[in-house]
C-alpha positions as a Python dict, from the first residue, in 0.01 Angstrom:
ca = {
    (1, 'X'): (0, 0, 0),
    (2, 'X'): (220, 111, -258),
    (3, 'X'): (193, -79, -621),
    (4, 'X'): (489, -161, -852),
    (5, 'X'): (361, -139, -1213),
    (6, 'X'): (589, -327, -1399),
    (7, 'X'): (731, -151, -1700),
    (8, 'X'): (717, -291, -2054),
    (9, 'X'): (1010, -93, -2150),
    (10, 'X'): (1310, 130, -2063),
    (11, 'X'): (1344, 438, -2035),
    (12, 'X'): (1646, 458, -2252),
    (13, 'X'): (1468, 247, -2510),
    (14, 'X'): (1194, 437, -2535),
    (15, 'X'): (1404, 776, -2513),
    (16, 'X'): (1616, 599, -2886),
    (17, 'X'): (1241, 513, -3005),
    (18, 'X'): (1092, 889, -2962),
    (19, 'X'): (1409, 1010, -3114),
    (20, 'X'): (1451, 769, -3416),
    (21, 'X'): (1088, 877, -3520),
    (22, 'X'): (1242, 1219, -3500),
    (23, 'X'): (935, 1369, -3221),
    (24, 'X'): (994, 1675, -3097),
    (25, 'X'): (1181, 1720, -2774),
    (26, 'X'): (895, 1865, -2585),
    (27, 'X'): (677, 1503, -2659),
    (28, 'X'): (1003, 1304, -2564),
    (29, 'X'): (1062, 1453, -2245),
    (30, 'X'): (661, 1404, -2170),
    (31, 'X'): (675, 1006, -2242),
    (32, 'X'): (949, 994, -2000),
    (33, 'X'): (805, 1143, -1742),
    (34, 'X'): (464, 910, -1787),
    (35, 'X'): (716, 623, -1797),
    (36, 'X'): (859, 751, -1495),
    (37, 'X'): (440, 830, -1316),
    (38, 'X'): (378, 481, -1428),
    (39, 'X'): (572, 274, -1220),
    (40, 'X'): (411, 394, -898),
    (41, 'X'): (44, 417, -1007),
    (42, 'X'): (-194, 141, -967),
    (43, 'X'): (-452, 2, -1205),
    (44, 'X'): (-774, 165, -1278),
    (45, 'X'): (-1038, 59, -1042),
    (46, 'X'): (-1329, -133, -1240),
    (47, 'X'): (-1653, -190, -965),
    (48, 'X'): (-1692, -511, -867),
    (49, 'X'): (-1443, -656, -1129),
    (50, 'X'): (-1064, -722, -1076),
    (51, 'X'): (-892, -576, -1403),
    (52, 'X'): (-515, -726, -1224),
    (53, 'X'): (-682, -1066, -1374),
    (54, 'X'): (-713, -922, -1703),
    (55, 'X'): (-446, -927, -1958),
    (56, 'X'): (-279, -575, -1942),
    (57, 'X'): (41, -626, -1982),
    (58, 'X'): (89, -781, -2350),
    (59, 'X'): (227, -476, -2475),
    (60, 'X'): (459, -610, -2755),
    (61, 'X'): (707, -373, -2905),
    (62, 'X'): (700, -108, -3177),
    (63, 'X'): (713, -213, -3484),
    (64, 'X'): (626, 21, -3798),
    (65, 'X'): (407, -118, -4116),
    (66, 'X'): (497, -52, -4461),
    (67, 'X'): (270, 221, -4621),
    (68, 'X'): (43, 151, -4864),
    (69, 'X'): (-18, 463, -5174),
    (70, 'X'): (-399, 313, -5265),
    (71, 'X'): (-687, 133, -5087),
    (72, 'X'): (-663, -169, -5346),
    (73, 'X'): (-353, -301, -5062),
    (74, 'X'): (-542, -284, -4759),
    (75, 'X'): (-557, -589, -4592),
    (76, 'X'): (-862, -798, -4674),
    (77, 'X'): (-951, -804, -4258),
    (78, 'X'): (-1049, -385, -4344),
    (79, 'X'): (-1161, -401, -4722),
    (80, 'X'): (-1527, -363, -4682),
    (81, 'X'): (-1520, -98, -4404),
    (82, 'X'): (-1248, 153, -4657),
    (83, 'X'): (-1410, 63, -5015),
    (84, 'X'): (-1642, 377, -5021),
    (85, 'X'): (-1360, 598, -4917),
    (86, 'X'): (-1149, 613, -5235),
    (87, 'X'): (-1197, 966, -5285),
    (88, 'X'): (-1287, 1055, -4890),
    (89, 'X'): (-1102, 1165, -4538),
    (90, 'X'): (-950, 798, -4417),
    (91, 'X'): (-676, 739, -4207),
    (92, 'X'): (-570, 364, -4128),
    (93, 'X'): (-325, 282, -3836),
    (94, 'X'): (-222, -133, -3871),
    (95, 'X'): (-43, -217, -3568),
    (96, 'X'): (210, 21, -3435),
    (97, 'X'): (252, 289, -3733),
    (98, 'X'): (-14, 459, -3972),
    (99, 'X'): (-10, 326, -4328),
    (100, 'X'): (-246, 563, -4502),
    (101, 'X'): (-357, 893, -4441),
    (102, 'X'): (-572, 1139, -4647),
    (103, 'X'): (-779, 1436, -4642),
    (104, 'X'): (-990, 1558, -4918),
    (105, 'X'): (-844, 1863, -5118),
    (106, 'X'): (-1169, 2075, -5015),
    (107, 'X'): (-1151, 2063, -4631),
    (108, 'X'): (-773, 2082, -4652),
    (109, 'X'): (-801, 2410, -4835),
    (110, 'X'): (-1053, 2510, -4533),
    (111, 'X'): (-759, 2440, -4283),
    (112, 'X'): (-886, 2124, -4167),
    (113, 'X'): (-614, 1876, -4055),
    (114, 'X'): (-692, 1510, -4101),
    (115, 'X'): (-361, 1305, -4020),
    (116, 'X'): (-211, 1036, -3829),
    (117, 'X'): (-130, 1217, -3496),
    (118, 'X'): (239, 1087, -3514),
    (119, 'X'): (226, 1306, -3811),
    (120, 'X'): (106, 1603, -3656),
    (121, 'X'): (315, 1598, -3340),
    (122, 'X'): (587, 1700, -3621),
    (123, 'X'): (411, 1902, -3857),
    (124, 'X'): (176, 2049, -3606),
    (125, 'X'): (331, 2109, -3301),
    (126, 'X'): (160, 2423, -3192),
    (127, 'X'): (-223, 2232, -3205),
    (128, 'X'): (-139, 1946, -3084),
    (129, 'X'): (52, 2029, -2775),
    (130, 'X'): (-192, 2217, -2576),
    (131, 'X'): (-451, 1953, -2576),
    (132, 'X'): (-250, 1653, -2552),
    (133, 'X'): (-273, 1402, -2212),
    (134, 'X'): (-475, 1694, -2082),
    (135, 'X'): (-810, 1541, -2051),
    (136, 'X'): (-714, 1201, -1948),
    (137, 'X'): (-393, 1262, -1773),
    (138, 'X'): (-133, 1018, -1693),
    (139, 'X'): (-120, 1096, -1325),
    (140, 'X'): (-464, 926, -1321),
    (141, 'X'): (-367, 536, -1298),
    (142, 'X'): (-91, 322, -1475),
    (143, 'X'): (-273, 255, -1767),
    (144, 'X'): (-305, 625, -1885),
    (145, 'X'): (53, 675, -1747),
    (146, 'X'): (180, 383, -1983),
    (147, 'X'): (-58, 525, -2247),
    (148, 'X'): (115, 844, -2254),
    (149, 'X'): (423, 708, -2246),
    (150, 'X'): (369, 452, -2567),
    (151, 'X'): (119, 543, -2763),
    (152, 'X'): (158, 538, -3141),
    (153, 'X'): (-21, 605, -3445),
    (154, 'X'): (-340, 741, -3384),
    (155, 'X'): (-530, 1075, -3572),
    (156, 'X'): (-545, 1367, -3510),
    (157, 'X'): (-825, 1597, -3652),
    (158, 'X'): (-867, 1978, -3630),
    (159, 'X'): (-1160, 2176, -3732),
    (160, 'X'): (-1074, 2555, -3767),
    (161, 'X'): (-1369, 2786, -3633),
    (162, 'X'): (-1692, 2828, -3825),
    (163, 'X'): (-1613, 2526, -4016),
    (164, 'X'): (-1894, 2263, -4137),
    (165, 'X'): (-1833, 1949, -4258),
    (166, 'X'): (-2093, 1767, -4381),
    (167, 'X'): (-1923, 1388, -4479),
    (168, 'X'): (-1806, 1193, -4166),
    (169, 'X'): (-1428, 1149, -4153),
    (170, 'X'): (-1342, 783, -4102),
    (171, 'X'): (-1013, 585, -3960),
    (172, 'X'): (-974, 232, -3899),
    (173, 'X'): (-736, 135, -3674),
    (174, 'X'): (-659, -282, -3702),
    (175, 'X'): (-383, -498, -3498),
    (176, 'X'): (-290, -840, -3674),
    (177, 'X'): (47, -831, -3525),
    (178, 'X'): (15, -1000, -3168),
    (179, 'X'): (407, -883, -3106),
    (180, 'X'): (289, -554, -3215),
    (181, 'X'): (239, -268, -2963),
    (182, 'X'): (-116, -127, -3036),
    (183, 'X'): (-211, 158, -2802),
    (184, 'X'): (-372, 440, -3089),
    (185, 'X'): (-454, 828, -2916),
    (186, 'X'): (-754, 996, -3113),
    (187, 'X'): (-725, 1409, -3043),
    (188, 'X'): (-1022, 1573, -3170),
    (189, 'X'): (-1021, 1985, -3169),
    (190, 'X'): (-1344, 2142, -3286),
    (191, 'X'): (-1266, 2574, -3285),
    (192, 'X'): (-1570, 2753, -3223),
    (193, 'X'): (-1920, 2741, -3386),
    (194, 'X'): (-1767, 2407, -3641),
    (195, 'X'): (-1905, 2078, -3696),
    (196, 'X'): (-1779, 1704, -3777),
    (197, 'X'): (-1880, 1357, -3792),
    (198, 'X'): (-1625, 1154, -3683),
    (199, 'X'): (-1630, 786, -3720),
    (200, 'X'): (-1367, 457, -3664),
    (201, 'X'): (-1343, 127, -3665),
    (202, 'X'): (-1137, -103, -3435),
    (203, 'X'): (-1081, -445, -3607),
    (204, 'X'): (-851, -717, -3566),
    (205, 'X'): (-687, -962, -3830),
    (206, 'X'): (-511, -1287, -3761),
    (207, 'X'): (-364, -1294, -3382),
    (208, 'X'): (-156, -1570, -3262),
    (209, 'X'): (-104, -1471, -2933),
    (210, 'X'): (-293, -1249, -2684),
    (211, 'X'): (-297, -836, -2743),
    (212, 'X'): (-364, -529, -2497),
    (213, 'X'): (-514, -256, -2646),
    (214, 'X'): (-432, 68, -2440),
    (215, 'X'): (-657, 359, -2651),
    (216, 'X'): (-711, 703, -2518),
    (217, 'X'): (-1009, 952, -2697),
    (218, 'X'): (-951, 1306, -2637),
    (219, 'X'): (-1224, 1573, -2806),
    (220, 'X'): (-1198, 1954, -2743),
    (221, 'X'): (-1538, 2105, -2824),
    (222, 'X'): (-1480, 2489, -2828),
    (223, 'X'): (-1768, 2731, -2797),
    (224, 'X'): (-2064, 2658, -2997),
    (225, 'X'): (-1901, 2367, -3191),
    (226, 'X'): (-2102, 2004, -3270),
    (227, 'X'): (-1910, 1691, -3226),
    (228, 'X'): (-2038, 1348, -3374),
    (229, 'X'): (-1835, 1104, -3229),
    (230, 'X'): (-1872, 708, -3326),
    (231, 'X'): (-1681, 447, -3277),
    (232, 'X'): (-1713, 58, -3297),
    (233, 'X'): (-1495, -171, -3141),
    (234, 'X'): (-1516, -541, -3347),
    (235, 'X'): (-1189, -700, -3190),
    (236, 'X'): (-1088, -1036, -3152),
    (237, 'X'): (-1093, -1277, -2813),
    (238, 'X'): (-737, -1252, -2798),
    (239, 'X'): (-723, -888, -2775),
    (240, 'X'): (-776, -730, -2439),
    (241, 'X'): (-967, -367, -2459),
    (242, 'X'): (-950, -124, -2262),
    (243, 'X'): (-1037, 254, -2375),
    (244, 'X'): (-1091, 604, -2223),
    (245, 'X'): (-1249, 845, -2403),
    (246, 'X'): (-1330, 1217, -2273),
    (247, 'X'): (-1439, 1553, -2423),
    (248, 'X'): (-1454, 1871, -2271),
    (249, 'X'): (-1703, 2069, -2377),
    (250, 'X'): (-1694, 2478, -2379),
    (251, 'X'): (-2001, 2754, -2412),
    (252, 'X'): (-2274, 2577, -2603),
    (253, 'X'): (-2079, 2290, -2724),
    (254, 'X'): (-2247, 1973, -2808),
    (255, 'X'): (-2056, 1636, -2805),
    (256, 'X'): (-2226, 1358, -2896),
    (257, 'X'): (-2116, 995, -2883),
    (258, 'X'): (-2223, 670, -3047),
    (259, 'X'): (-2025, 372, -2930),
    (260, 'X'): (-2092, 6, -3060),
    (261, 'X'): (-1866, -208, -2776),
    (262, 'X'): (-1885, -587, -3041),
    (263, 'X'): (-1583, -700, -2895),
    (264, 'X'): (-1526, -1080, -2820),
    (265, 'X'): (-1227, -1039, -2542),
    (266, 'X'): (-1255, -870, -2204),
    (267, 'X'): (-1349, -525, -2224),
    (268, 'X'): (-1369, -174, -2017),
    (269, 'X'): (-1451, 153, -2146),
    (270, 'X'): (-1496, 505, -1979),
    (271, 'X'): (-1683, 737, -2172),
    (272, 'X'): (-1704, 1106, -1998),
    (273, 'X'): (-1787, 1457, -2081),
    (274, 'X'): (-1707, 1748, -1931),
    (275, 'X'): (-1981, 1991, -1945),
    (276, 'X'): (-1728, 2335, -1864),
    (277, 'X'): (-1889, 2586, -2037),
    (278, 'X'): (-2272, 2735, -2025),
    (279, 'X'): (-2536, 2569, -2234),
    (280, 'X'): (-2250, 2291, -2291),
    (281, 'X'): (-2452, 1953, -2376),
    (282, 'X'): (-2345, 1583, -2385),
    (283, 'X'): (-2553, 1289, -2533),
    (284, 'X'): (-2373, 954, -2534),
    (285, 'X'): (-2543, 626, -2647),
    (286, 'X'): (-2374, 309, -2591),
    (287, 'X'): (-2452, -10, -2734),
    (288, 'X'): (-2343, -408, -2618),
    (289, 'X'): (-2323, -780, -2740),
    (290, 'X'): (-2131, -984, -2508),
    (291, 'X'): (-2076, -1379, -2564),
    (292, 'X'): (-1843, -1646, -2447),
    (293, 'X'): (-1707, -1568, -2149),
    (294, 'X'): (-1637, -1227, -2169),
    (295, 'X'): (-1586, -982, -1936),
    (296, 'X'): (-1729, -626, -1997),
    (297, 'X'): (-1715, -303, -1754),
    (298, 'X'): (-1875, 0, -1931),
    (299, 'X'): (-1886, 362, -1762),
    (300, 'X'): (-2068, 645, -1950),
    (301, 'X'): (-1996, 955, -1726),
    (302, 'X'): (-2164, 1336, -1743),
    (303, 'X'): (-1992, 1608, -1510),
    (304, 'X'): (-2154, 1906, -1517),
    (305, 'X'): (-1927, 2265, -1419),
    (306, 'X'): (-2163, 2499, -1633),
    (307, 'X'): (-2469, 2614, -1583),
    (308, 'X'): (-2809, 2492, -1837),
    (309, 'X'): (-2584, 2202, -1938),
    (310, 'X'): (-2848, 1908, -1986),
    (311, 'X'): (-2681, 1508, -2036),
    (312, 'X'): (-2839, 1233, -2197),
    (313, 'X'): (-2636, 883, -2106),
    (314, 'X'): (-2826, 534, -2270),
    (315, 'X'): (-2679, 204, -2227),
    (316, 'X'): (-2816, -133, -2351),
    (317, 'X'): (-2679, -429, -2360),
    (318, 'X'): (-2697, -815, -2482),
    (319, 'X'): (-2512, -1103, -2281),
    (320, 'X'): (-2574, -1436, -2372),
    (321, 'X'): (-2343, -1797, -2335),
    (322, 'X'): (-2172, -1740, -2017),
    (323, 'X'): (-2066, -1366, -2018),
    (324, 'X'): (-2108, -1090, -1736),
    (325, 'X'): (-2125, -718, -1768),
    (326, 'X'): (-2088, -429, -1523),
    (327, 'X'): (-2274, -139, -1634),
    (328, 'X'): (-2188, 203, -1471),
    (329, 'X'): (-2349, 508, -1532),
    (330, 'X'): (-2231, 852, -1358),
    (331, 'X'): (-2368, 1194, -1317),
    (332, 'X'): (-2231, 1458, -1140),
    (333, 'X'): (-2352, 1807, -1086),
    (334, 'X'): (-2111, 2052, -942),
    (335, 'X'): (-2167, 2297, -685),
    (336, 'X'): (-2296, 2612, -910),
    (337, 'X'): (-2384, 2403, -1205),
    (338, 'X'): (-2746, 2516, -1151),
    (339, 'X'): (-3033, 2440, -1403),
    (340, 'X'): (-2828, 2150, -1520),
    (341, 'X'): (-3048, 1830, -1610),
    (342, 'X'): (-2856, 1482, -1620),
    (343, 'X'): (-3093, 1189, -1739),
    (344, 'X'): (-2974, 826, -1788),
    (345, 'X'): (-3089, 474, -1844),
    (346, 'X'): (-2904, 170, -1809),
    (347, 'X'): (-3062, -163, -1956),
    (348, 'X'): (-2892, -549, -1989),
    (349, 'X'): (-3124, -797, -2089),
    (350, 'X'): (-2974, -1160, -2065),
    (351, 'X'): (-3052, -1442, -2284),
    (352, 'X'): (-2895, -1724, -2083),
    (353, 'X'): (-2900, -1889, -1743),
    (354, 'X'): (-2557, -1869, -1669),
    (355, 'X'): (-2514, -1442, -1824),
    (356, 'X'): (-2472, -1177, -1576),
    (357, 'X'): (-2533, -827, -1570),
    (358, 'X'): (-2532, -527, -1311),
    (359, 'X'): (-2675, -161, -1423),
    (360, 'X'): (-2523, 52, -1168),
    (361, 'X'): (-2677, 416, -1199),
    (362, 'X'): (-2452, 693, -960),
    (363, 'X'): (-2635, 1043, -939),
    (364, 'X'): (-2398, 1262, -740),
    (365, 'X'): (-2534, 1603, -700),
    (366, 'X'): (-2388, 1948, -530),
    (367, 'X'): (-2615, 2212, -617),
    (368, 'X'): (-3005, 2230, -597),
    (369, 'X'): (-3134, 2403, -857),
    (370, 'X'): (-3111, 2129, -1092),
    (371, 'X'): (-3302, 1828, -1271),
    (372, 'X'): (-3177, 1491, -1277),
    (373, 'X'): (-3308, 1124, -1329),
    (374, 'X'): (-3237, 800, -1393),
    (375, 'X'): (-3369, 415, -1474),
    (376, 'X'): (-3172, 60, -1470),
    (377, 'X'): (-3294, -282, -1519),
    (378, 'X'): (-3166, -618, -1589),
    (379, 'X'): (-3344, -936, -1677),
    (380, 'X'): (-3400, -1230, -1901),
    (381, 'X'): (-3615, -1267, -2203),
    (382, 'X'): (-3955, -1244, -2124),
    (383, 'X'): (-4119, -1592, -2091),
    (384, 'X'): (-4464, -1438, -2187),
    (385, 'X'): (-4335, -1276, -2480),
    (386, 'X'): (-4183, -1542, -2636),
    (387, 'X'): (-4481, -1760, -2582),
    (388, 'X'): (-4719, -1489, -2755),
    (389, 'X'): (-4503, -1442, -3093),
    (390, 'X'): (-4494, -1822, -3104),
    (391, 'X'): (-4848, -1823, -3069),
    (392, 'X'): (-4852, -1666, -3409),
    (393, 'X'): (-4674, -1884, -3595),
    (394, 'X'): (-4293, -1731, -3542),
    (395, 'X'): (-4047, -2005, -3410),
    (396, 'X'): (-3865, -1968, -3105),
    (397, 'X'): (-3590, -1850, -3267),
    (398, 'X'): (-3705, -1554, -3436),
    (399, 'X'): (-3921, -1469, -3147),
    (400, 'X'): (-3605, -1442, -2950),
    (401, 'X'): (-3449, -1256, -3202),
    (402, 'X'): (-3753, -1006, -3250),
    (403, 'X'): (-3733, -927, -2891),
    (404, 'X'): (-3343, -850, -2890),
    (405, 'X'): (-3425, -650, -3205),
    (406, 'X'): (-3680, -454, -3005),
    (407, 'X'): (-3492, -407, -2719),
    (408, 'X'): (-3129, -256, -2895),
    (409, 'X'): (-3397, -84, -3095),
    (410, 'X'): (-3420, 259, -2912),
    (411, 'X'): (-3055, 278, -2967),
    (412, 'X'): (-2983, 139, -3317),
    (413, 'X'): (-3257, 400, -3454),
    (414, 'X'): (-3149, 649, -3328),
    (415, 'X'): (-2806, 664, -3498),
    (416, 'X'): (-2847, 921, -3738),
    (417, 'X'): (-2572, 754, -3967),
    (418, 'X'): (-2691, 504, -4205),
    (419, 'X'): (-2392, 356, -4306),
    (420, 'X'): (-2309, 291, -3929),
    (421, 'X'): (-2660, 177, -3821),
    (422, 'X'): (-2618, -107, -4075),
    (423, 'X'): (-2269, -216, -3994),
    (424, 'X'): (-2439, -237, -3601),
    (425, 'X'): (-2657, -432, -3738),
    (426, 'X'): (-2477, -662, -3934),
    (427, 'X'): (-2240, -743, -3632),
    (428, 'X'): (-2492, -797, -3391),
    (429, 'X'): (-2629, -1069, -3559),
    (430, 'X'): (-2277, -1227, -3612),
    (431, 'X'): (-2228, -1170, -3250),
    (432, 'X'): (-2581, -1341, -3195),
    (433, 'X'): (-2462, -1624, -3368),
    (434, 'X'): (-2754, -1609, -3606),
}
C-alpha cells in the first residue's frame, strides 16, 4: 500500500523561500525534488514502536532570528553552555536561521571552514555539494525526504588534509519558537590524515506548543583522518526528536561518536558508520535517561565494506517513572569485508515497575573470516545491592543513586572530554530528579 505523506509546504513556497535566501540554483532544484520524493515515501520504520503516533508533522514555518555581534545577547536558555567560547570556534543556530558564527583566526588561516551551512552553500559551493544528502539520502523515507527539502541553519565544518586541531569546535543549536521550523543539517568533511573534536548542544527555551525536530548528521572521514563526534540532546517534552546521523569512513579513518540522548519528549536516533575503506574504524558510545512517559528508539549501526575494519557500539540506558525504550544495535559485515571485528553491548537498567526496555542486538554477517560479538541485558535495580549499601549506613536513596552511577559509569569515563563528561553528569542527575 501506497502512503500519502502530507506536505507541510508548497512547492512554490518553498521554491520563493530557497530563492529569497539567495541559494544557489543547484540546492533549489534539489529541495524540490525531495519535496517532490516526499510525498510518496512512508515513515521510517522504528521496531516494535509506531512513529505515525508520534508528533512528526509540527513543522512550523521559516522564520529567520536577528543576529547577535557578541555572546553577552545569547539567550539566557544557552548562556552557560557558550561562556567559555568568547575567543573560540562557536556557531549558534536559534530556531530557523543561524545567529552567530565564528572561527578562530588560526584555523581559518589553516583553511578550516567553521560556518553555518546556509552560509557555505553560498560561499562554498564546490565543498559542500558533493557530500550533501549523500549519506542519508532522501529517497530513504519521508522524513529524510522532508529533511532535504527544509532544512535550515545548520554547520558546516571542513578540515583541509593534514590538519590537527587540538580545541573541540562547538555549536549549539536551540528552538524557543514552537511556530518555528527547526530541522538543523551538520556536514562534517575531514581531508586526509586531519583531526577534530566536534561537539553540540541541542537545547530548548520556552515552547508553547509542540515542536518536530527533523536533524540529519553527515561526517566524511577521508583516508587516515580522526573524527570526535559529540553531541547532547537536552530538549524539552514538547519537542519531538528525531535524528540520523551517519559517517562514512575511508582508508584508516576513525570516527568516533559520543552521544548523550537527555531528552524529555519522544525520541529516535540512528547512529551508523560506514566502514568503506581498509583499516576504517568506528567506535560509538551512546548514553540514556528516560522519564515520564517518554518514548525512546535508539539504533547504533556498524556496516563493514573494508577489510580489518574493527566496530565498537555501547549503549546504556536509564528509564525510570513510566517510560519505555527500544534499544537496537546493528552489525553488518559485507561479503569480502574479511578480518573485520564488530563488538557491541546493549544495557537498560530500569528503576521502576511500570519502565520498559528492549536491547535488541542484530549481527548480520556475509563473509567468514571475521570476528564479531555481542551482549544485551535489561533489568531492575538489584534488590541485593541495595540492601548491602544500606547495610552500611547509605540511605536508600543514595544507594540507588550509587548503583545508576556505577552502571552509566563505563560510559561517562570514558569520554575523553572533560568539559562534556561534567555537563553528562550534571543532566543526569536533573533528569534523575535528584
Amino acid at each position: 500500500m501506497t502512503t500519502q505523506t502530507i506536505l507541510p509546504v508548497e512547492s512554490e513556497a518553498l521554491r520563493a523561500l530557497s530563492e529569497s535566501n539567495n541559494e544557489p540554483g543547484w540546492l533549489t532544484e534539489q529541495r524540490l525534488e525531495a519535496l517532490k520524493l516526499a510525498s510518496g515515501l512512508a515513515l521510517p520504520k522504528l521496531e516494535k514502536q509506531k512513529i505515525e503516533r508520534w508528533n512528526v508533522s509540527e513543522y512550523g514555518t521559516y522564520k529567520a532570528s536577528e543576529a547577535i555581534s557578541s555572546l553577552e545577547e545569547v539567550p539566557a536558555s544557552i548562556k552557560d553552555l557558550v561562556q567559555d567560547q568568547a575567543e573560540g570556534s562557536l556557531v549558534i543556530q536559534r530556531n530557523s536561521s543561524t545567529v552567530y558564527s565564528k572561527v578562530s583566526a588560526d584555523l581559518a588561516a589553516k583553511g578550516v571552514i567553521f560556518t553555518d551551512l546556509a552560509t557555505a552553500v553560498r560561499e562554498h559551493g564546490d565543498l559542500v555539494k558533493p557530500y550533501l544528502n549523500t549519506a542519508v539520502k532522501a529517497d530513504e523515507h519521508s522524513l529524510a525526504a522532508l529533511h532535504a527539502a527544509l532544512w535550515n541553519g545548520g554547520v558546516f565544518l571542513y578540515v583541509p588534509k593534514n590538519v590537527e586541531i587540538e580545541v573541540p569546535l562547538q555549536a549549539v543549536l536551540l528552538t524557543d519558537d514552537a511556530t518555528a521550523t527547526f530541522a538543523p543539517h551538520v556536514l562534517v568533511v575531514a581531508e586526509a590524515n586531519s583531526s577534530v573534536t566536534y561537539v553540540d548542544n541541542y537545547v530548548s527555551g520556552e515552547l508553547s506548543a509542540p515542536v518536530f525536530h527533523n536533524g540529519v548528521v553527515e561526517v566524511f572521514v577521508k583516508s587516515g583522518a580522526k573524527v570526535r563526534f559529540a553531541s547532547v540532546h537536552q530538549l524539552s517534552t514538547n519537542v519531538t526528536d528525531v535524528s540520523f546521523r551517519r559517517a562514512v569512513v575511508e582508508n584508516d579513518g576513525t570516527i568516533e561518536w559520543i552521544v548523550g540522548e537527555m531528552n524529555n519528549g519522544d525520541t529516535a536516533s540512528n547512529t551508523m558508520s560506514v566502514l568503506k575503506g581498509n583499516g576504517s574504524s568506528s567506535d560509538s558510545k551512546v548514553i540514556a535517561v528516560g522519564s515520564g512517559s517518554q518514548k525512546i528508539n535508539y539504533t547504533t549501526e556498524a556496516r563493514h565494506f573494508g577489510k580489518n575494519t574493527p566496530s565498537q557500539m555501547i549503549t546504556r540506558a536509564v528509564m525510570r517513572e513510566e517510560a519505555s525504550a527500544i534499544i537496537n544495535g546493528i552489525t553488518k559485515i559485507e561479503k569480502g569485508a574479511t578480518k573485520a571485528d564488530g563488538q557491541q553491548t546493549e544495557k537498560v537498567l530500569m528503576l521502576s515497575p511500570k519502565a520498559r526496555g528492549d536491547a535488541n542486538p542484530i549481527l548480520l554477517i556475509d563473509e567468514d573470516d571475521v570476528t564479531a560479538g555481542h551482549a544485551a541485558s535489561v533489568g531492575q535495580v538489584n534488590a541485593e545491592q541495595i540492601h548491602y549499601l544500606m547495610s552500611r549506613g547509605i540511605n536508600r536513596t543514595d544507594a540507588e543513586r550509587l548503583i545508576i552511577y556505577g552502571f552509566l559509569a563505563p560510559v561517562v569515563a570514558d569520554i575523553p572530554l572533560e568539559a562534556l563528561r561534567t555537563q553528562l553528569q550534571s543532566l543526569i542527575e536533573r533528569k534523575l530528579g535528584q
